[in-house]
Coordinates of C-alpha atoms in Angstrom, one line a residue:
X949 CA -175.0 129.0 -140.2
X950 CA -171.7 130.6 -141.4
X951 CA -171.0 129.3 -145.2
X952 CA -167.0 128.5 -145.2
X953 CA -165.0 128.3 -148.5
X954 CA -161.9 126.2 -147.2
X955 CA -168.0 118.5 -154.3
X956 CA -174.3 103.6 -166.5
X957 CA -174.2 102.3 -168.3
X958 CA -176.7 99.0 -168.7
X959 CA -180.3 99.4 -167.6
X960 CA -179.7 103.0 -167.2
X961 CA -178.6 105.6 -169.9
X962 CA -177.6 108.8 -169.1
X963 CA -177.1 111.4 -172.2
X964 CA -176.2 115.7 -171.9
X965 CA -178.7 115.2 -168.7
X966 CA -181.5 113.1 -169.7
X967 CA -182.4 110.0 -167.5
X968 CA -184.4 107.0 -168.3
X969 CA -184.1 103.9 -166.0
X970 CA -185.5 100.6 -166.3
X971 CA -185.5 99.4 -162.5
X972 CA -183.5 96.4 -161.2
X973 CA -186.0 95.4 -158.4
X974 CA -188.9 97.0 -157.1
X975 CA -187.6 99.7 -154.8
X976 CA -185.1 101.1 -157.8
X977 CA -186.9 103.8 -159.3
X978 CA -189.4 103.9 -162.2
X979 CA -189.0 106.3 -165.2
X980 CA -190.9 109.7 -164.9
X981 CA -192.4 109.0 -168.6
X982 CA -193.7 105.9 -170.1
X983 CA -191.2 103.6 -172.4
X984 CA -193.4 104.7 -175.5
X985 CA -192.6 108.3 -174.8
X986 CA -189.6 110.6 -174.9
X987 CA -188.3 111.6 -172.0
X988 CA -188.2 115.8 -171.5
X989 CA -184.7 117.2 -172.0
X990 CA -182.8 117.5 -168.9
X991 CA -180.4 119.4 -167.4
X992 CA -177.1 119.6 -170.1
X993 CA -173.7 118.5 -168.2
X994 CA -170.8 119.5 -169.1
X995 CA -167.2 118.4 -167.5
X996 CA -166.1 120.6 -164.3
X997 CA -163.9 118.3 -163.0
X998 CA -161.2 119.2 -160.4
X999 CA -158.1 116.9 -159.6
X1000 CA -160.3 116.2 -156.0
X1001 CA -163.3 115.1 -158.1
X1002 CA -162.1 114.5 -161.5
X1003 CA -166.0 112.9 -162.7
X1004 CA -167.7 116.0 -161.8
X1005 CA -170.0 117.4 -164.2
X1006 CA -171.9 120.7 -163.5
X1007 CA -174.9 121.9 -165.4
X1008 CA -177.6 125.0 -164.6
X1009 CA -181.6 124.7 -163.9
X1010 CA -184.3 127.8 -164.6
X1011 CA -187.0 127.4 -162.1
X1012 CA -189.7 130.0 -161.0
X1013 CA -189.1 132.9 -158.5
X1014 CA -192.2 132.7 -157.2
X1015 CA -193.5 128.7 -158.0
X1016 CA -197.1 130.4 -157.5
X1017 CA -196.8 131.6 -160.7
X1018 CA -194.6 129.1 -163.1
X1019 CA -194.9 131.4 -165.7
X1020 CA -192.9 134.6 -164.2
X1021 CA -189.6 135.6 -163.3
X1022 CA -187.0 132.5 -163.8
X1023 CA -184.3 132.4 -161.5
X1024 CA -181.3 129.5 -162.4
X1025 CA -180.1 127.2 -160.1
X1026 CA -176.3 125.6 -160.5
X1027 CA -176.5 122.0 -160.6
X1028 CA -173.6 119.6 -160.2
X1029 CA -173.4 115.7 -160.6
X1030 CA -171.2 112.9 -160.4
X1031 CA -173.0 110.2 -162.9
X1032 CA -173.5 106.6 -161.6
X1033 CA -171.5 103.8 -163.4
X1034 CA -172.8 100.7 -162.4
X1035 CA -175.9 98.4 -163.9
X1036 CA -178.1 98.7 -160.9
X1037 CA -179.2 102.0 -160.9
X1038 CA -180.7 103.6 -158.1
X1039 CA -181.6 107.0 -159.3
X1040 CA -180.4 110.9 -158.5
X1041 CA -179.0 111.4 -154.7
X1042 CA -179.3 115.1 -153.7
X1043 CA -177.1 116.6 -151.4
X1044 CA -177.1 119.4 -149.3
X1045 CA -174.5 120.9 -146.9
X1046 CA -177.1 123.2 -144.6
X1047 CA -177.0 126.6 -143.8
X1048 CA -179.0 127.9 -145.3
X1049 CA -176.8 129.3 -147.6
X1050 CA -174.3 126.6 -147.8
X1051 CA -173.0 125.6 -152.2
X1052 CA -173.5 122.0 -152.7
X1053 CA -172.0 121.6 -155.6
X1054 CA -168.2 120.3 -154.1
X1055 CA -170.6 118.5 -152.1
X1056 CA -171.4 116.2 -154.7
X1057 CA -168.0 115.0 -155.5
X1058 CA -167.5 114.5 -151.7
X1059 CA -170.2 112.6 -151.0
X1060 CA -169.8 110.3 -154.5
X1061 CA -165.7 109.6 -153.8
X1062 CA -166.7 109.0 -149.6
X1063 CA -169.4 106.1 -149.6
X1064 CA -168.5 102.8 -150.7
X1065 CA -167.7 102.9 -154.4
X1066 CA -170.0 100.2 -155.1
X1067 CA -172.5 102.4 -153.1
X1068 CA -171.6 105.6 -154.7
X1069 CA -171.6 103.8 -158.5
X1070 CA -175.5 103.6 -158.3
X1071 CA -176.5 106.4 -158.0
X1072 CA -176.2 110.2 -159.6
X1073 CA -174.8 112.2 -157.0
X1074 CA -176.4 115.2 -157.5
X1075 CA -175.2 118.9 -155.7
X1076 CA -176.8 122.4 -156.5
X1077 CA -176.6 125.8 -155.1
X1078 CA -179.9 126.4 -153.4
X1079 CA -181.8 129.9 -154.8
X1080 CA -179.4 132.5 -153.9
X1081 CA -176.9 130.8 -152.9
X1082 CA -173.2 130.6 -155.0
X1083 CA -173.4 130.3 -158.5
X1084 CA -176.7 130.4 -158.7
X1085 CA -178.6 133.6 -159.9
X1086 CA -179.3 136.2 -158.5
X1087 CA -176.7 135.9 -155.6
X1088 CA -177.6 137.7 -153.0
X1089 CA -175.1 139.5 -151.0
X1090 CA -176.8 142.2 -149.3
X1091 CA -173.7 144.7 -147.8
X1092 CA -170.3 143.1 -148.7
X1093 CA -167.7 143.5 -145.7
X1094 CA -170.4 143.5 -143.1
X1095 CA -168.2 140.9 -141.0
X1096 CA -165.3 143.0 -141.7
X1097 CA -162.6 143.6 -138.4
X1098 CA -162.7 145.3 -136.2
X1099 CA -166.4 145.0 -135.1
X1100 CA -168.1 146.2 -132.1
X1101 CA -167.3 144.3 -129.3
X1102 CA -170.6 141.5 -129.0
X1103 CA -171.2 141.9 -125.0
X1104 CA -173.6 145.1 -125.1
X1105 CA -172.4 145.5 -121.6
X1106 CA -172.8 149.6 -121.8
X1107 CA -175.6 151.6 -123.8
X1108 CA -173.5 152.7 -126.5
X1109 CA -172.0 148.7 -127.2
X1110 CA -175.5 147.8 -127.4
X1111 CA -176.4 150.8 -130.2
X1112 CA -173.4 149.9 -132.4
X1113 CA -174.7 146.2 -132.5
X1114 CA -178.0 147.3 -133.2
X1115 CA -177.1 149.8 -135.8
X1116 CA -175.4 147.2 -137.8
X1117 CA -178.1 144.8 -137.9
X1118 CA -180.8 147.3 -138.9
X1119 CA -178.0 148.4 -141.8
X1120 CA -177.9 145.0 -142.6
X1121 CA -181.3 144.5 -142.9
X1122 CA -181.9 148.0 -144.4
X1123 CA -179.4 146.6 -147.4
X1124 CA -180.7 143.2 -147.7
X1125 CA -184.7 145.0 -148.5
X1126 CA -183.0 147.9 -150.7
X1127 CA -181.2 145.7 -152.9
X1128 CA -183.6 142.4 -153.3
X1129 CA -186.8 144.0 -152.3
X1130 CA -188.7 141.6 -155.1
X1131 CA -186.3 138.8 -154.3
X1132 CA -186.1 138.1 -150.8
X1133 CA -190.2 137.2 -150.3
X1134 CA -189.2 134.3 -152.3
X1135 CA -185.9 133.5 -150.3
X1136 CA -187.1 130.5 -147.8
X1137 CA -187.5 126.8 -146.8
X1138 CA -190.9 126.1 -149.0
X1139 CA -189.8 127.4 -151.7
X1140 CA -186.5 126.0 -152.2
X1141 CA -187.8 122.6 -151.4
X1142 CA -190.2 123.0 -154.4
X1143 CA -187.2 123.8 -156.2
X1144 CA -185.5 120.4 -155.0
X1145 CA -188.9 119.4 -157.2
X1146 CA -187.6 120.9 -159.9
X1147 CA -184.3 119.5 -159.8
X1148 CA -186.1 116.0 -159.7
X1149 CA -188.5 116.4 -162.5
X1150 CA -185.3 117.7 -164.4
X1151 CA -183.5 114.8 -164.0
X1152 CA -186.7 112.8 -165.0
X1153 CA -186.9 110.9 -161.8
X1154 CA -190.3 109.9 -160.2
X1155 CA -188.7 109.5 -157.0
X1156 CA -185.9 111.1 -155.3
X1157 CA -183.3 110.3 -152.9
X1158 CA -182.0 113.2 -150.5
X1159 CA -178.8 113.2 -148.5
X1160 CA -179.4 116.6 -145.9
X1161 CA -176.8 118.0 -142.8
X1162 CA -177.6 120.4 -140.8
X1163 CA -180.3 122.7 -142.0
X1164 CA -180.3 120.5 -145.2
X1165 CA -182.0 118.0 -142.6
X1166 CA -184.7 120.4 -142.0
X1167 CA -184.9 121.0 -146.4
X1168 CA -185.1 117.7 -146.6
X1169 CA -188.1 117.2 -144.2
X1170 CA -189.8 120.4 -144.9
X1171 CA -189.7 118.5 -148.9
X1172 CA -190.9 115.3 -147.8
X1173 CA -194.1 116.9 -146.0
X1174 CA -194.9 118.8 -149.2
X1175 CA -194.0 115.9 -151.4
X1176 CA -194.2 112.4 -149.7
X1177 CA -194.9 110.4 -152.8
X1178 CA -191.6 112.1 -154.4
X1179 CA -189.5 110.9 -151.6
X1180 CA -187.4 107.0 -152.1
X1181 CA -184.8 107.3 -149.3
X1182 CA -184.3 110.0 -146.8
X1183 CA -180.8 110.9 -144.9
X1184 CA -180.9 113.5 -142.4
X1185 CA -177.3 114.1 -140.2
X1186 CA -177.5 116.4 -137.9
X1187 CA -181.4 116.8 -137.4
X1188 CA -182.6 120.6 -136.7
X1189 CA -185.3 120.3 -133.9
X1190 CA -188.6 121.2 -135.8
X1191 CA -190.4 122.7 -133.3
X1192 CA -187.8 125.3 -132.9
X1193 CA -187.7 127.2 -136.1
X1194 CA -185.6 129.6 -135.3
X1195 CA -185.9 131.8 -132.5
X1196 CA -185.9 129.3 -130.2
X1197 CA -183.4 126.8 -132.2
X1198 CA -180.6 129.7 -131.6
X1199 CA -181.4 130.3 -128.1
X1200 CA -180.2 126.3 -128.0
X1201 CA -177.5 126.5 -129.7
X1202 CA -176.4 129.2 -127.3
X1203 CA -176.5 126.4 -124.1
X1204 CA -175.4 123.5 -126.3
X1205 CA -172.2 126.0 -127.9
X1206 CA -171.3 127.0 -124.2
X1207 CA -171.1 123.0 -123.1
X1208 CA -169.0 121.9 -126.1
X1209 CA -166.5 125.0 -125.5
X1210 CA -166.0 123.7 -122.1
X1211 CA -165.7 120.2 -123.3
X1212 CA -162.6 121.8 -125.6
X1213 CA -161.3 123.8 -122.6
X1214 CA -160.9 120.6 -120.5
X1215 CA -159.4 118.4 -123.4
X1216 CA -156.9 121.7 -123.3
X1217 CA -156.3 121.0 -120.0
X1218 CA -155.9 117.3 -120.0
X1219 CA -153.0 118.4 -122.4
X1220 CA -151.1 120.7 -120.3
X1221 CA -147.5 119.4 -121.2
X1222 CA -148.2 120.4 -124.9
X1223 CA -150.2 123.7 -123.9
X1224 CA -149.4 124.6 -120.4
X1225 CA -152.0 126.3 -119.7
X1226 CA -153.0 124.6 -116.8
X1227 CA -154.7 121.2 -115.5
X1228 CA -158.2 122.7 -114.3
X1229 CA -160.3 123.2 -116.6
X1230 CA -162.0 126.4 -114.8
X1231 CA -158.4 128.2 -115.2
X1232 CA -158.3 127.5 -118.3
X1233 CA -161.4 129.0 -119.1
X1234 CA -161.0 132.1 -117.1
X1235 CA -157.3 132.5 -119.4
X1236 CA -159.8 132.1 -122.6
X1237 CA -161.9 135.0 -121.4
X1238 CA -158.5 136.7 -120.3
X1239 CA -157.7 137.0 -123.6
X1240 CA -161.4 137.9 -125.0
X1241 CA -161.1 140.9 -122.4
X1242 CA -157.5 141.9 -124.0
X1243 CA -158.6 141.8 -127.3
X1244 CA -161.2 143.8 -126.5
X1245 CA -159.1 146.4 -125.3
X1246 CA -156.4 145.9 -128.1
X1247 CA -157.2 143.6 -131.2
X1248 CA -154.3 141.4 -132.3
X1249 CA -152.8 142.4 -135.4
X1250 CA -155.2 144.9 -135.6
X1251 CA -158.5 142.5 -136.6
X1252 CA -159.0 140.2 -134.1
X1253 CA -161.1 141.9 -131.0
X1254 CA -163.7 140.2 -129.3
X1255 CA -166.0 139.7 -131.7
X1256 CA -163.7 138.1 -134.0
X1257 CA -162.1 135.8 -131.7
X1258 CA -165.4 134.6 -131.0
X1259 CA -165.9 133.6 -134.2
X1260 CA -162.6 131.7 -134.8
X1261 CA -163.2 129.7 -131.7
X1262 CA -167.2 128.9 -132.7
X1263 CA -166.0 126.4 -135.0
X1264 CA -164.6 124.7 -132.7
X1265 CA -168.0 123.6 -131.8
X1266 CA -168.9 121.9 -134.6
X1267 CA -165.5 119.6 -135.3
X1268 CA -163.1 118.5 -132.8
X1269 CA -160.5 118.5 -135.7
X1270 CA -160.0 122.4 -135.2
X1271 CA -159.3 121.6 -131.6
X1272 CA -155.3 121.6 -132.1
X1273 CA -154.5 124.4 -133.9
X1274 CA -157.3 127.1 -131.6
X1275 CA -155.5 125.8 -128.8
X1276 CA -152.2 126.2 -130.3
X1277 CA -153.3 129.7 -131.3
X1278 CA -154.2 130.6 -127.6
X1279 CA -151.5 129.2 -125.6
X1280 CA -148.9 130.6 -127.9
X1281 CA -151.0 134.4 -127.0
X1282 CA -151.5 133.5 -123.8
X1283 CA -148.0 131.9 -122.9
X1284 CA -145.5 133.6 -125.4
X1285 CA -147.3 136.9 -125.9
X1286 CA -147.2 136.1 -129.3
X1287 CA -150.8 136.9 -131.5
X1288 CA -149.2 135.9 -134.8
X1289 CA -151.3 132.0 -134.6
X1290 CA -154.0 133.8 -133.2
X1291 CA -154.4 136.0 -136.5
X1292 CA -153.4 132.8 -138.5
X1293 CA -156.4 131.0 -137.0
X1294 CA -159.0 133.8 -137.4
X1295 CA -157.7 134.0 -141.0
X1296 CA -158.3 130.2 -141.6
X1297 CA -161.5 129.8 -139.5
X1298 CA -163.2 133.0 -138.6
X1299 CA -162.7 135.7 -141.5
X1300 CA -165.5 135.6 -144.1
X1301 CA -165.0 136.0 -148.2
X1302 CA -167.1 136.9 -150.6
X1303 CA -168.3 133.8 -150.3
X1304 CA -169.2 133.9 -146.3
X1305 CA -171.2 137.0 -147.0
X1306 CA -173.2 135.7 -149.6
X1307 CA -174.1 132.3 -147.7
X1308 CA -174.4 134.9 -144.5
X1309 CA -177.0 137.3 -146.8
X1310 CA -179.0 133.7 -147.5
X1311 CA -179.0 132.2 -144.4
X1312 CA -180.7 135.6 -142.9
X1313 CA -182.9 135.7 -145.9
X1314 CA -184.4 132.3 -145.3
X1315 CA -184.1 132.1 -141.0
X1316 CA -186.0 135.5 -141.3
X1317 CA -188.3 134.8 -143.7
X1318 CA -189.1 131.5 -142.5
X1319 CA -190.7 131.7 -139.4
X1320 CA -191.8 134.7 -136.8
X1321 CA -188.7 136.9 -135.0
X1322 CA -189.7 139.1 -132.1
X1323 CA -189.9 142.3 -133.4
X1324 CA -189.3 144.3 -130.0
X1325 CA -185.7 143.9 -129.3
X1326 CA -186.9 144.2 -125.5
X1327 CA -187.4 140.6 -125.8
X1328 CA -183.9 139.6 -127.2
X1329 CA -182.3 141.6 -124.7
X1330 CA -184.0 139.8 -122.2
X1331 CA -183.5 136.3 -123.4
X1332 CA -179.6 137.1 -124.4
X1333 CA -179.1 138.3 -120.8
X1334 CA -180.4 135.5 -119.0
X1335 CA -178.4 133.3 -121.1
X1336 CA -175.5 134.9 -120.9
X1337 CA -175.5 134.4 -117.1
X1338 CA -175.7 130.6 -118.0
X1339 CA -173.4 130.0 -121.3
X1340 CA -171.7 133.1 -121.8
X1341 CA -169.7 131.6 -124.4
X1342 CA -171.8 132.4 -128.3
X1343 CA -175.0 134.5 -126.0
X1344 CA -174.4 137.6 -127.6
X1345 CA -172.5 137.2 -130.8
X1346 CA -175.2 134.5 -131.7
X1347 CA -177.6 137.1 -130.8
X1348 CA -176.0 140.0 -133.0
X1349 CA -175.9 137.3 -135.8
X1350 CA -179.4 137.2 -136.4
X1351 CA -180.3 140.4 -134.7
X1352 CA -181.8 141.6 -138.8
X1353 CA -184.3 139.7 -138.3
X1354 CA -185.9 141.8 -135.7
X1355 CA -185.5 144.4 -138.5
X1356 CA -186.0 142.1 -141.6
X1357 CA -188.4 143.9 -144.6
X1358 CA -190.5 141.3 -145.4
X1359 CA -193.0 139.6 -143.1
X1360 CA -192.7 136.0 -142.1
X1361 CA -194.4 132.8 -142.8
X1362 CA -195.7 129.9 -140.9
X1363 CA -193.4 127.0 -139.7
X1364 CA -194.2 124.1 -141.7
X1365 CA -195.1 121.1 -139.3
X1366 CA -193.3 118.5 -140.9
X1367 CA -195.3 115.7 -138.8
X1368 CA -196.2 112.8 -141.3
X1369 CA -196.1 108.9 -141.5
X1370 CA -196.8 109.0 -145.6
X1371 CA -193.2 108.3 -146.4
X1372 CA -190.5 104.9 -146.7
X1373 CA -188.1 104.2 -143.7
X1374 CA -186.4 107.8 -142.8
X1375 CA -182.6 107.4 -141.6
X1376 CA -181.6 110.3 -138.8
X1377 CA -178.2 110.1 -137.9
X1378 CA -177.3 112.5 -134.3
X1379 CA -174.3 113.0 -132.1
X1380 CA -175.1 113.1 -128.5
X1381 CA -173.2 116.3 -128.1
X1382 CA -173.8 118.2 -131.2
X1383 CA -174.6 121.6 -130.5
X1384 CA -175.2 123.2 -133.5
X1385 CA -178.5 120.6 -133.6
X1386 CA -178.6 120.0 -130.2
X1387 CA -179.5 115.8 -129.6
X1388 CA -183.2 116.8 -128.5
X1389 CA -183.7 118.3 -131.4
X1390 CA -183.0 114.7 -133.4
X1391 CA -184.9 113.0 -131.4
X1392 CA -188.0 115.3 -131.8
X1393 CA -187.9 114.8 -135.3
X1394 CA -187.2 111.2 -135.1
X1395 CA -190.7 111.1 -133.1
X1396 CA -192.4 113.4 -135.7
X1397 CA -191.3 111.4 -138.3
X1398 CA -193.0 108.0 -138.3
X1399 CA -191.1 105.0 -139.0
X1400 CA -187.8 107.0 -138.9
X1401 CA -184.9 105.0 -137.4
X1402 CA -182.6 107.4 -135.3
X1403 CA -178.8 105.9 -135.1
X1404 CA -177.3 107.9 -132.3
X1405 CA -173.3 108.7 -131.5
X1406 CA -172.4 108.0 -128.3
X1407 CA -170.8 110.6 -126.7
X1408 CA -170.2 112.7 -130.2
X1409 CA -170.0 116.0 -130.3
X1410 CA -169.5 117.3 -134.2
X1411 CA -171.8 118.8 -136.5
X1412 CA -171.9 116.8 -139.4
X1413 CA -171.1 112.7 -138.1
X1414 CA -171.1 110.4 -141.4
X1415 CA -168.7 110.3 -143.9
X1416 CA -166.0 112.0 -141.2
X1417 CA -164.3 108.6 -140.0
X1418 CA -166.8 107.0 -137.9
X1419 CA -167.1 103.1 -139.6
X1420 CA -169.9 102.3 -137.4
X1421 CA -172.1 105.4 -138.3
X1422 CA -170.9 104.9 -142.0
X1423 CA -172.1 101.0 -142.1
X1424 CA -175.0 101.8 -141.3
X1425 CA -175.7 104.8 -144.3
X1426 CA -174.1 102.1 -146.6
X1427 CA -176.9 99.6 -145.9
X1428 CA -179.3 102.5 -146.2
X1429 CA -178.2 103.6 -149.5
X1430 CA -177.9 100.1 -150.8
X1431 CA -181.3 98.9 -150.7
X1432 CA -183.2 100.6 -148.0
X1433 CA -182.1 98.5 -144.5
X1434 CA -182.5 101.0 -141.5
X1435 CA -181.8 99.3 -137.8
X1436 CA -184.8 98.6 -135.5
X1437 CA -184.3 99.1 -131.6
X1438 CA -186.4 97.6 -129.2
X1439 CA -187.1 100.6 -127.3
X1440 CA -185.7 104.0 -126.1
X1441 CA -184.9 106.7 -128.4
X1442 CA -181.9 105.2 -130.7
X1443 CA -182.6 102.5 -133.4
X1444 CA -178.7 101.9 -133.2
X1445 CA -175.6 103.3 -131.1
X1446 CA -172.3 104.2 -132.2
X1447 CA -169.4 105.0 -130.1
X1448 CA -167.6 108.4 -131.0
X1449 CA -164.4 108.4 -132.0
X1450 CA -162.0 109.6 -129.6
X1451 CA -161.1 113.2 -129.5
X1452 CA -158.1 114.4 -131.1
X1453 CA -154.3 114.7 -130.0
X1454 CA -151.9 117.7 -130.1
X1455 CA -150.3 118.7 -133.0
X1456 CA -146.8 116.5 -133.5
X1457 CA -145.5 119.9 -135.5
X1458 CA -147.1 123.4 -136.4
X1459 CA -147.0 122.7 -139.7
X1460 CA -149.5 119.6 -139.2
X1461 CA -151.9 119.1 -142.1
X1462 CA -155.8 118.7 -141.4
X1463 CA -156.1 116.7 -144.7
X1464 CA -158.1 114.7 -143.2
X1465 CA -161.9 113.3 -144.5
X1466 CA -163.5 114.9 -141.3
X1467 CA -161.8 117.9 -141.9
X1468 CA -163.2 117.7 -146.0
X1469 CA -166.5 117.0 -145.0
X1470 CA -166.8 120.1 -142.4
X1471 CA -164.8 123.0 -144.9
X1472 CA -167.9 122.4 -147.0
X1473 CA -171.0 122.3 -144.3
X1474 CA -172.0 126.0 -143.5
X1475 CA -172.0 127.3 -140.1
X1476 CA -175.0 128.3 -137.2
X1477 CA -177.2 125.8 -138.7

């Protein structure tokens, strides 16, 4: 998943990042030490407020590199919290963007400033940057400017397209074991949940509450199988498909990417008097690979080929929001001959910082550490190419995007089968049309999960659903959050339904803001989870 830069008082008492709690009913937390004792020093939080999130308070965390062995190498983890304020207090609420390789620490202020504030008052909203990831230490970036224009064209459609592809990713890779070689054994799912262990000892909480999107869904289940006891409430949005860690969970994105770019080509065309580009929607989509085929030939502005208008127009698939200004970036290429929007959009949505390739040089570390990647690239060539004849859309830039792993210097572990009925009432929250998580995905985790409650959206297609508009979706996390309700269906896959909001309209002016709390929300969820 691409990482874009674009986070009481009473019973409770909460002092430079200790926490004791006396609990205000029987599902609020209990303290991690008894009353006679002294709590262990926590985490100490000092102000890192921004005029967003004024209340935010950041803080650091040494864990172990290798939690094997406690005693070794310590590796720090940035923490960052917005403090409860009301009486009731309901204990620490971890969040987590995805990814992997996403910071969580903006996160925090998001999330505590976007529920109800009555919601949001008991509880410590807590962000961190996972190992690796941000500010914490050591940040891995493993071969700054990999992502740098003009790249290879993606489609390996002669042998020497195909070597170029395959030479960067074996750099890549080659980096990556060169630089972390004692670092990147310990870069994964397992142990970064046993770091979200950390985190909740720290804080001196015997239970904890986790907020997840994305990848964080799959963090957050992958924690609740290692520690079900540990776990109070549960929030997954946007639910990886466990059973597809990862090979297989990017060979579905590639399908479920190919319908949602279709589903923005025809909301193009249902807009032809602001983008005339046509009424059909299969015009309009052989103009969009018009213009790929262009670019290939000459990049606009000198940085956008192929490759790189690919990525502008993948995140497209995870938020409708972007929807206006990619198609005002095409039709004004397209129509007017004119690539200066097209440059402006890759700048805003596609280009990567230092920033992108250190969430880019985690989320590689953990996919390919994680579980098993085919190691003879026979394999991917032949599953890319059958897929391409299907979605042609994200096939092979998808493909090229996690091509180090058929290279990647470590070995791989064992997916963890995160099956289990030990645990309080889960709340899974999935868009029907999501493609980053595709929908079966959430519902095979909502079946793996016992006593999980699934609300669905209708008809949704972002990445990423609560917190981003939808008051239906948003009611039911309140209720959640506020003492543990989750719906009950009588049958069928959803517990609840939610109708999707309705897709957006064309830009009234160019100079249109996207300051919306969708648009928040998905400038600080990574990318390809």
């Amino acid at each position: 998943m691409r990482q874009r830069a674009v986070v009481l008082c009473g019973a409770a008492v909460i002092a430079a990042g200790t926490v004791t709690a006396v609990p205000a009913d029987a599902s609020a937390p209990r303290p991690a030490h008894p009353a006679s004792a002294a709590p262990a020093a926590g985490p100490h939080w000092e102000k890192c407020a921004t005029e967003d999130y004024p209340t935010l308070q950041c803080a650091t965390l040494e864990v172990p590199l290798d939690h094997a062995r406690p005693r070794g190498r310590q590796i720090t983890l940035a923490l960052s919290r917005v403090p409860h304020t009301a009486k009731t207090y309901q204990g620490p609420l971890l969040v987590n963007p995805g990814g992997p390789g996403g910071s969580g620490l903006t996160l925090a202020g998001f999330v505590a400033s976007s529920l109800p504030a009555k919601v949001a008052a008991q509880y410590d909203v807590i962000g961190f940057d996972p190992r690796g990831v941000g500010k914490s230490t050591p940040a891995l970036d493993c071969l700054p400017g990999h992502f740098d224009p003009v790249r290879p064209d993606s489609l390996p459609d002669t042998p020497e397209a195909e070597r170029a592809n395959l030479a960067r990713a074996e750099s890549f890779a080659d980096a990556c074991g060169d630089k972390y070689a004692d670092v990147l054994p310990h870069i994964d799912t397992v142990s970064a949940a046993r770091d979200v262990d950390a985190i909740r000892a720290a804080l001196g909480a015997e239970r904890l509450n986790y907020f997840g999107y994305s990848y964080g869904t799959y963090l957050g289940a992958v924690y609740a199988k290692l520690y079900p006891q540990r776990v109070r409430r549960l929030v997954l949005d946007s639910v990886v498909g466990p059973d597809d860690v990862w090979y297989d969970a990017n060979l579905n994105q590639d399908l479920a990417f190919n319908d949602r770019h279709r589903a923005f080509l025809a909301w193009i065309a249902g807009h032809d008097a602001a983008y005339g580009l046509g009424t059909d929607p299969e015009r309009v989509e052989d103009a969009w690979y018009a213009m790929r085929a262009a670019l290939a030939k000459r990049p606009a502005g000198g940085k956008v080929g192929a490759s790189e208008l690919e990525d502008t127009y993948m995140p497209g698939g995870y938020y409708n929001g972007y929807w206006p200004y990619l198609a005002e970036a095409f039709a004004a290429y397209v129509n007017d001959e004119d690539s200066g929007p097209l440059v402006e959009a890759y700048d805003n949505f596609g280009a990567l910082d230092a920033a992108g390739d250190n969430g880019y040089s985690v989320y590689t570390a953990v996919q390919c550490r994680d579980a098993a990647w085919p190691r003879d690239w026979d394999e991917w060539r032949d599953d890319s190419w059958d897929l391409y004849a299907k979605a042609p859309f994200m096939v092979w830039n998808n493909a090229w995007y996690n091509a180090p792993c058929a290279f990647w210097p470590t070995g791989s572990r064992e997916p963890v089968d995160v099956a289990g009925g030990d645990l309080p009432p889960v709340l899974m929250f999935q868009a029907t049309g999501d493609a980053a998580t595709p929908y079966e995905g959430g519902v095979a985790a909502h079946r793996l999960l016992r006593d999980s409650a699934l609300v669905v959206e209708e008809g949704g297609g972002n990445h990423g659903i609560t917190l981003s508009g939808n008051d239906c979706l948003d009611e039911h996390l309140a209720a959640y959050l506020t003492d543990g309700t989750v719906p009950r269906g009588e049958g069928g896959e959803a517990d609840a339904v939610c109708p999707a909001l309705p897709d957006p309209k064309p830009l009234e002016s160019k100079a249109a803001s996207t300051s919306s709390r969708g648009s928040t929300l998905h400038a600080l969820l990574g990318f390809r989870g």
